Amino acid sequence: MMFSALNHPIRRRIIEMLARNSVTYTCMLEELDVDTGKLNFHLKKLGDLIEKDEKGLYKLTDKGLRAFSIIQQVPEKIEEASAARRIAAYFLDFFAVILVSLIYFIFPIKISGIIQQEFVITPFYILTILLVFWIYLTIFENEGGQTLGKALLDIKAVGEMNIKKAAVRNFPKAFIIPLIIDVILGRKYKTLRFIDKYAEIRIVKL
């Protein structure tokens, strides 16, 4: 996986080197000051992050360029955020959305001349809040990898994020029951959430 490939200083240096320009095998040997066996090992570990062009020069693939952007976002060693931090961030986000939603629904709001005076919890309101929560998580994670809760706890979602992945990985978090299934499957694969492993998204400590 991309993250294991990036969790070694030599491989990170190779990615950074190739982000500047394409280089020969010999240039890498000289700049990294390693023997051929060690360089071959790390090049193999980088897998589809690198490739050779028609001149035989090593360069980054599109996936390698995305890996370079991750290197720029996270510390030298990628440290996965603890389950406690992730859970705390989740509840901070959840209660923030609940608070804003309740303020909107409870306090009288003038809409088209009609003032809403009473608030009764109905399935419609619950579903609306959950949808708002899902949209909030999706937009913020897609834009910068951080929701309010994640920012407060200094953690971030990194990887090949896009709006589709953000929506899919946050759907279980908004609707609870899928989240329970996600976490149970994650335990089987030694990760907090199975969907993060599938999407190649990791929550890291900054």
CSV table of C-alpha atoms in Angstrom, one decimal:
chain,number,residue,atom,x,y,z
A,1,MET,CA,0.0,0.0,0.0
A,2,MET,CA,1.0,3.6,-0.5
A,3,PHE,CA,1.3,4.4,3.2
A,4,SER,CA,3.7,1.6,4.0
A,5,ALA,CA,5.8,2.7,1.0
A,6,LEU,CA,6.0,6.2,2.4
A,7,ASN,CA,6.9,5.2,5.9
A,8,HIS,CA,10.6,5.0,5.3
A,9,PRO,CA,13.0,7.9,4.9
A,10,ILE,CA,14.9,6.6,1.9
A,11,ARG,CA,11.6,6.0,0.0
A,12,ARG,CA,10.4,9.4,0.9
A,13,ARG,CA,13.6,10.9,-0.4
A,14,ILE,CA,13.2,9.0,-3.7
A,15,ILE,CA,9.7,10.4,-4.0
A,16,GLU,CA,10.9,13.9,-3.3
A,17,MET,CA,13.8,13.5,-5.7
A,18,LEU,CA,11.5,12.3,-8.5
A,19,ALA,CA,9.0,15.1,-7.8
A,20,ARG,CA,11.7,17.6,-8.8
A,21,ASN,CA,12.7,15.8,-12.0
A,22,SER,CA,13.3,12.4,-13.7
A,23,VAL,CA,16.6,10.8,-12.8
A,24,THR,CA,18.8,7.9,-13.8
A,25,TYR,CA,19.4,4.9,-11.6
A,26,THR,CA,23.0,6.1,-11.2
A,27,CYS,CA,21.9,9.5,-10.0
A,28,MET,CA,19.8,8.0,-7.3
A,29,LEU,CA,22.6,5.8,-6.1
A,30,GLU,CA,24.9,8.9,-5.8
A,31,GLU,CA,22.4,11.2,-4.2
A,32,LEU,CA,21.1,8.6,-1.7
A,33,ASP,CA,24.5,7.1,-1.0
A,34,VAL,CA,23.3,3.5,-0.8
A,35,ASP,CA,24.3,0.3,-2.5
A,36,THR,CA,22.5,-1.2,-5.4
A,37,GLY,CA,20.9,-3.9,-3.3
A,38,LYS,CA,19.3,-1.4,-0.9
A,39,LEU,CA,18.2,0.9,-3.8
A,40,ASN,CA,16.6,-2.0,-5.7
A,41,PHE,CA,14.8,-3.1,-2.5
A,42,HIS,CA,13.3,0.4,-2.0
A,43,LEU,CA,12.4,0.9,-5.7
A,44,LYS,CA,10.5,-2.4,-5.5
A,45,LYS,CA,8.7,-1.3,-2.4
A,46,LEU,CA,7.6,1.9,-4.2
A,47,GLY,CA,5.8,-0.3,-6.7
A,48,ASP,CA,3.3,1.7,-8.9
A,49,LEU,CA,4.4,5.0,-7.5
A,50,ILE,CA,7.3,5.2,-9.9
A,51,GLU,CA,8.0,4.1,-13.5
A,52,LYS,CA,10.6,4.4,-16.2
A,53,ASP,CA,10.1,6.7,-19.2
A,54,GLU,CA,11.2,5.9,-22.8
A,55,LYS,CA,14.7,7.2,-22.0
A,56,GLY,CA,15.1,4.9,-19.0
A,57,LEU,CA,14.7,7.7,-16.5
A,58,TYR,CA,12.8,7.1,-13.3
A,59,LYS,CA,9.8,9.3,-12.7
A,60,LEU,CA,6.6,9.5,-10.6
A,61,THR,CA,3.4,8.1,-11.8
A,62,ASP,CA,0.1,9.9,-11.2
A,63,LYS,CA,-0.2,7.9,-8.0
A,64,GLY,CA,3.4,8.8,-7.1
A,65,LEU,CA,2.5,12.5,-7.5
A,66,ARG,CA,-0.4,12.0,-5.1
A,67,ALA,CA,2.0,10.3,-2.7
A,68,PHE,CA,4.3,13.4,-2.9
A,69,SER,CA,1.4,15.6,-1.9
A,70,ILE,CA,0.8,13.3,1.1
A,71,ILE,CA,4.5,13.6,2.1
A,72,GLN,CA,4.1,17.4,2.1
A,73,GLN,CA,1.0,17.2,4.4
A,74,VAL,CA,2.3,14.8,7.1
A,75,PRO,CA,5.3,14.5,9.4
A,76,GLU,CA,8.4,12.6,8.4
A,77,LYS,CA,7.0,9.4,9.9
A,78,ILE,CA,3.4,8.8,9.2
A,79,GLU,CA,1.8,8.1,12.6
A,80,GLU,CA,-1.7,6.8,12.6
A,81,ALA,CA,-4.1,8.6,14.8
A,82,SER,CA,-5.3,6.7,17.9
A,83,ALA,CA,-8.8,5.3,18.1
A,84,ALA,CA,-9.4,7.5,21.1
A,85,ARG,CA,-8.6,10.7,19.1
A,86,ARG,CA,-10.7,9.5,16.1
A,87,ILE,CA,-13.7,8.7,18.3
A,88,ALA,CA,-13.4,12.0,20.2
A,89,ALA,CA,-13.3,13.9,16.9
A,90,TYR,CA,-16.4,12.1,15.7
A,91,PHE,CA,-18.4,13.1,18.8
A,92,LEU,CA,-17.2,16.7,18.6
A,93,ASP,CA,-18.4,16.9,15.0
A,94,PHE,CA,-21.6,15.1,15.8
A,95,PHE,CA,-22.5,17.3,18.8
A,96,ALA,CA,-21.6,20.4,16.8
A,97,VAL,CA,-24.0,19.5,14.1
A,98,ILE,CA,-26.7,18.6,16.6
A,99,LEU,CA,-26.3,21.9,18.4
A,100,VAL,CA,-26.5,24.0,15.2
A,101,SER,CA,-29.5,21.9,14.0
A,102,LEU,CA,-31.3,22.3,17.3
A,103,ILE,CA,-30.7,26.0,17.3
A,104,TYR,CA,-32.2,26.2,13.8
A,105,PHE,CA,-35.2,24.1,14.6
A,106,ILE,CA,-36.0,25.2,18.2
A,107,PHE,CA,-35.7,28.9,17.9
A,108,PRO,CA,-38.5,30.7,16.1
A,109,ILE,CA,-37.5,31.2,12.4
A,110,LYS,CA,-39.4,33.4,10.1
A,111,ILE,CA,-39.7,31.7,6.7
A,112,SER,CA,-42.1,33.1,4.1
A,113,GLY,CA,-44.0,35.0,6.8
A,114,ILE,CA,-44.6,31.8,8.9
A,115,ILE,CA,-43.1,31.7,12.3
A,116,GLN,CA,-42.3,28.2,13.7
A,117,GLN,CA,-43.2,28.4,17.4
A,118,GLU,CA,-43.0,24.8,18.5
A,119,PHE,CA,-40.4,22.1,18.0
A,120,VAL,CA,-41.3,18.4,18.1
A,121,ILE,CA,-38.8,15.7,17.5
A,122,THR,CA,-40.0,13.6,14.5
A,123,PRO,CA,-38.3,11.1,12.2
A,124,PHE,CA,-38.1,13.8,9.6
A,125,TYR,CA,-36.0,16.0,11.9
A,126,ILE,CA,-33.8,13.1,12.9
A,127,LEU,CA,-33.2,12.1,9.2
A,128,THR,CA,-32.5,15.8,8.3
A,129,ILE,CA,-29.9,16.1,11.0
A,130,LEU,CA,-28.2,12.9,9.9
A,131,LEU,CA,-28.2,14.0,6.3
A,132,VAL,CA,-26.7,17.4,7.3
A,133,PHE,CA,-24.1,15.5,9.3
A,134,TRP,CA,-23.2,13.3,6.3
A,135,ILE,CA,-22.9,16.3,4.0
A,136,TYR,CA,-20.8,18.3,6.5
A,137,LEU,CA,-18.3,15.4,7.0
A,138,THR,CA,-18.1,14.8,3.2
A,139,ILE,CA,-17.5,18.4,2.2
A,140,PHE,CA,-14.9,19.2,4.9
A,141,GLU,CA,-12.9,15.9,4.5
A,142,ASN,CA,-12.9,16.3,0.7
A,143,GLU,CA,-11.8,19.9,0.8
A,144,GLY,CA,-9.0,19.6,3.4
A,145,GLY,CA,-9.0,16.2,5.0
A,146,GLN,CA,-10.2,17.8,8.3
A,147,THR,CA,-13.6,18.4,10.0
A,148,LEU,CA,-13.8,20.7,13.0
A,149,GLY,CA,-13.3,17.8,15.3
A,150,LYS,CA,-10.3,16.5,13.5
A,151,ALA,CA,-8.8,20.0,13.4
A,152,LEU,CA,-9.3,20.5,17.2
A,153,LEU,CA,-7.6,17.1,17.9
A,154,ASP,CA,-4.8,17.7,15.3
A,155,ILE,CA,-5.6,14.7,13.1
A,156,LYS,CA,-6.2,14.5,9.4
A,157,ALA,CA,-7.5,12.2,6.7
A,158,VAL,CA,-4.8,11.7,4.0
A,159,GLY,CA,-4.8,9.7,0.8
A,160,GLU,CA,-6.3,9.8,-2.6
A,161,MET,CA,-9.4,11.7,-1.4
A,162,ASN,CA,-12.2,12.8,-3.7
A,163,ILE,CA,-15.8,13.7,-3.2
A,164,LYS,CA,-17.0,10.2,-4.0
A,165,LYS,CA,-14.6,8.6,-1.5
A,166,ALA,CA,-15.4,11.2,1.1
A,167,ALA,CA,-19.1,10.5,0.7
A,168,VAL,CA,-18.7,6.8,0.9
A,169,ARG,CA,-16.4,6.7,3.9
A,170,ASN,CA,-18.6,9.1,5.8
A,171,PHE,CA,-22.0,7.5,5.1
A,172,PRO,CA,-21.5,4.9,7.8
A,173,LYS,CA,-20.4,7.6,10.3
A,174,ALA,CA,-23.7,9.5,9.8
A,175,PHE,CA,-26.1,6.5,9.9
A,176,ILE,CA,-24.5,4.5,12.8
A,177,ILE,CA,-25.6,1.0,11.9
A,178,PRO,CA,-23.3,0.8,8.8
A,179,LEU,CA,-20.5,2.2,11.0
A,180,ILE,CA,-20.9,-0.7,13.4
A,181,ILE,CA,-20.5,-3.1,10.5
A,182,ASP,CA,-17.6,-1.1,9.2
A,183,VAL,CA,-15.8,-1.3,12.6
A,184,ILE,CA,-16.4,-5.0,13.0
A,185,LEU,CA,-15.0,-5.7,9.5
A,186,GLY,CA,-12.1,-3.4,10.3
A,187,ARG,CA,-11.1,-5.5,13.3
A,188,LYS,CA,-10.7,-8.5,11.0
A,189,TYR,CA,-8.2,-6.5,8.9
A,190,LYS,CA,-6.5,-4.9,11.9
A,191,THR,CA,-7.7,-1.4,11.3
A,192,LEU,CA,-10.3,0.8,13.0
A,193,ARG,CA,-12.5,1.0,9.9
A,194,PHE,CA,-12.6,-1.5,7.0
A,195,ILE,CA,-13.7,1.2,4.5
A,196,ASP,CA,-10.5,3.2,5.2
A,197,LYS,CA,-8.4,0.2,4.2
A,198,TYR,CA,-10.5,-0.3,1.0
A,199,ALA,CA,-10.3,3.4,0.1
A,200,GLU,CA,-6.6,3.8,1.0
A,201,ILE,CA,-7.4,6.6,3.4
A,202,ARG,CA,-5.5,6.9,6.6
A,203,ILE,CA,-6.2,9.2,9.6
A,204,VAL,CA,-2.9,10.5,10.8
A,205,LYS,CA,-1.6,12.5,13.7
A,206,LEU,CA,-0.1,15.9,12.6
